[in-house]
Coordinates of C-alpha atoms in Angstrom, one line a residue:
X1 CA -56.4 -21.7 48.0
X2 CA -53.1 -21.1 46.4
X3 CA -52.6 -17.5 44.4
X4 CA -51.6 -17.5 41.0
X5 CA -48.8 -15.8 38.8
X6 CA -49.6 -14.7 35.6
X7 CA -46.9 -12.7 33.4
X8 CA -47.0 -11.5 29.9
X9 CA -44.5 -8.8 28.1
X10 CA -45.6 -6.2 25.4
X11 CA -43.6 -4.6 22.9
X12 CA -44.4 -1.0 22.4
X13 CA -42.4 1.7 19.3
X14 CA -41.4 4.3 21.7
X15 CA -39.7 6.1 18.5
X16 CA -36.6 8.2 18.8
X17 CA -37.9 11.1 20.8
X18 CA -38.6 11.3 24.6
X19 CA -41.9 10.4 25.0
X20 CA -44.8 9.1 27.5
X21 CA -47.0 6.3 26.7
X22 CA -49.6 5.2 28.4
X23 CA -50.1 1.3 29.6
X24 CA -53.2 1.8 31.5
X25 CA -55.5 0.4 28.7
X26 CA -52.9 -2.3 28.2
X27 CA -52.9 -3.4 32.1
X28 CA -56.3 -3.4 32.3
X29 CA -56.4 -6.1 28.9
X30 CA -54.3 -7.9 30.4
X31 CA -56.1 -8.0 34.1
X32 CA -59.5 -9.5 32.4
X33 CA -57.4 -12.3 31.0
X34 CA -55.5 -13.2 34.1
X35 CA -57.2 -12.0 37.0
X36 CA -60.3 -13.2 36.5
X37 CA -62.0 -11.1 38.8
X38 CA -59.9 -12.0 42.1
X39 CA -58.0 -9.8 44.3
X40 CA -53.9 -9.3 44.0
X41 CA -51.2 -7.1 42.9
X42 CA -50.7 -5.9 39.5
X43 CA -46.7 -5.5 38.9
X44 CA -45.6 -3.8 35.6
X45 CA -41.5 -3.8 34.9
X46 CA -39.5 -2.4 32.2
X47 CA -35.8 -3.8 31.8
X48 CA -34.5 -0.8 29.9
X49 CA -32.0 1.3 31.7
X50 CA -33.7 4.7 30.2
X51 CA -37.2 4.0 30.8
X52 CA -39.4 4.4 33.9
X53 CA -42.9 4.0 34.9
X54 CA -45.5 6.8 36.5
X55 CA -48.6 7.0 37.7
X56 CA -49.8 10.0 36.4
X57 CA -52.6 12.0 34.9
X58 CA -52.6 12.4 31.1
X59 CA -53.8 14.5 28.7
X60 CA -53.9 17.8 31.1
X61 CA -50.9 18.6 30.6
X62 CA -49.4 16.8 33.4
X63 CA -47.7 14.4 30.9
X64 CA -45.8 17.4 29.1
X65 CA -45.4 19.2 32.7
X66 CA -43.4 15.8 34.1
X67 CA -41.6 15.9 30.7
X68 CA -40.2 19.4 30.9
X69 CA -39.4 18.6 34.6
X70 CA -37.2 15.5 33.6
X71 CA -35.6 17.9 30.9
X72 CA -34.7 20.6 33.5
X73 CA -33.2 17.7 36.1
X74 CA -31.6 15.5 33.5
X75 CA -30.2 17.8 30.4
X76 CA -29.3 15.6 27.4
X77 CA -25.8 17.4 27.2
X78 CA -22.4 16.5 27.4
X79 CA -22.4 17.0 30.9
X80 CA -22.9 12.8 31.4
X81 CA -20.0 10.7 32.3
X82 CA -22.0 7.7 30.5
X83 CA -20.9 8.7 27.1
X84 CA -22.1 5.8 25.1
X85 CA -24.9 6.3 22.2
X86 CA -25.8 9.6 21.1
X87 CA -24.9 12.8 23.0
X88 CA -26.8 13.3 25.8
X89 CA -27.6 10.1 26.4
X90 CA -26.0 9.6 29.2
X91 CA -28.8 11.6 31.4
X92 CA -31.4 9.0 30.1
X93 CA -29.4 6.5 32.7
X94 CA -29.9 8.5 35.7
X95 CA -33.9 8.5 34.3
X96 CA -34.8 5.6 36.7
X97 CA -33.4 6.8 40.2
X98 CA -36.0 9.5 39.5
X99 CA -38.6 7.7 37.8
X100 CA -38.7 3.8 39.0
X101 CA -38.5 1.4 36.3
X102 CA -41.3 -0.8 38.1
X103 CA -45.0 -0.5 40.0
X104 CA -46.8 -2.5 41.8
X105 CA -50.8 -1.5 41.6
X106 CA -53.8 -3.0 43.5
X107 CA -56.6 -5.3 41.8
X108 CA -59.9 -5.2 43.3
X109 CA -62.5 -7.6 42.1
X110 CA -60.1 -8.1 39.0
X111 CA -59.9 -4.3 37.8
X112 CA -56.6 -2.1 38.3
X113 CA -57.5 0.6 41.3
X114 CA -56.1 3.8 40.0
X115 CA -57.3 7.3 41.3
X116 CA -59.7 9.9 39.5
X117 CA -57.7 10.7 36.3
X118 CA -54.6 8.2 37.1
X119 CA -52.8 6.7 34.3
X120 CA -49.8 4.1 34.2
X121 CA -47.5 5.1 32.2
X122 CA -44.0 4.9 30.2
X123 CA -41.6 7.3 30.3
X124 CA -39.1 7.1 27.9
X125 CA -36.3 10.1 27.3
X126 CA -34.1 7.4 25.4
X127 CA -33.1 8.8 21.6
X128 CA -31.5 5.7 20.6
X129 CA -33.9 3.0 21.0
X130 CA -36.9 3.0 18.9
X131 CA -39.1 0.1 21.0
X132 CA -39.5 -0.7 24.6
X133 CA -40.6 -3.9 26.0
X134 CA -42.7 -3.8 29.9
X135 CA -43.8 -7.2 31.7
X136 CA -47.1 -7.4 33.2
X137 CA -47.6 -9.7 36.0
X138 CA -50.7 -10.4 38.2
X139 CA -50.3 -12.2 41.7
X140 CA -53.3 -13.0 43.1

């Protein structure tokens, strides 16, 4: 039997502070429609230069601790030589050699296979724009 490609993008306001927000109930919406209880991989992609995607634990602090982190690495200062938007943003660029703009996640029996307290998330340190789209796709 042939596998199947399903894809669908979703629009989320990311606002105009860094931020983290967090796909995993998304995904799995989007697993029950397309998945259909089979097997596969679960790819999720953002096309924005400044954004990135984590598996991470949230709401222990480990979303705020990977935050700081990315402030301490990546200052939004004037030390950039991308100079476009506003200042600082030149760091958000260097954001996804650090924090992959894509993932690719196991489906078992049509349900995403995260560990104990994993969530997918965004990561967005981008000031200047106020939404951020990420495709889902399921292979399977």
């Amino acid at each position: 039997m042939a596998g199947t490609f399903t894809t669908r993008t979703i629009t989320m306001a990311t606002g105009a502070t860094e931020t983290m927000h967090d796909l995993t109930n998304a995904c799995s919406a989007f697993l029950r429609e397309a998945a259909h209880g089979r097997n596969g991989l679960l790819h999720v992609f953002t096309p924005h230069p400044t954004s990135g995607l984590a598996i991470i634990e949230t709401g222990a602090g480990s979303d705020d601790d990977l935050l700081a982190a990315l402030r301490g690495v990546l200052p939004a200062d004037d030390r950039w030589g991308d100079r476009h938007g506003s200042p600082g943003h030149g760091s958000g660029h260097v954001l996804p050699a650090l924090v992959p703009p894509h993932a690719t996640l196991p489906v078992v029996d049509g349900e995403l296979e995260l560990g104990a307290s994993q969530s997918v998330v965004l990561v967005n340190t981008d000031q200047d724009g106020p939404e951020r789209q990420v495709r889902l796709s399921f292979l399977g």
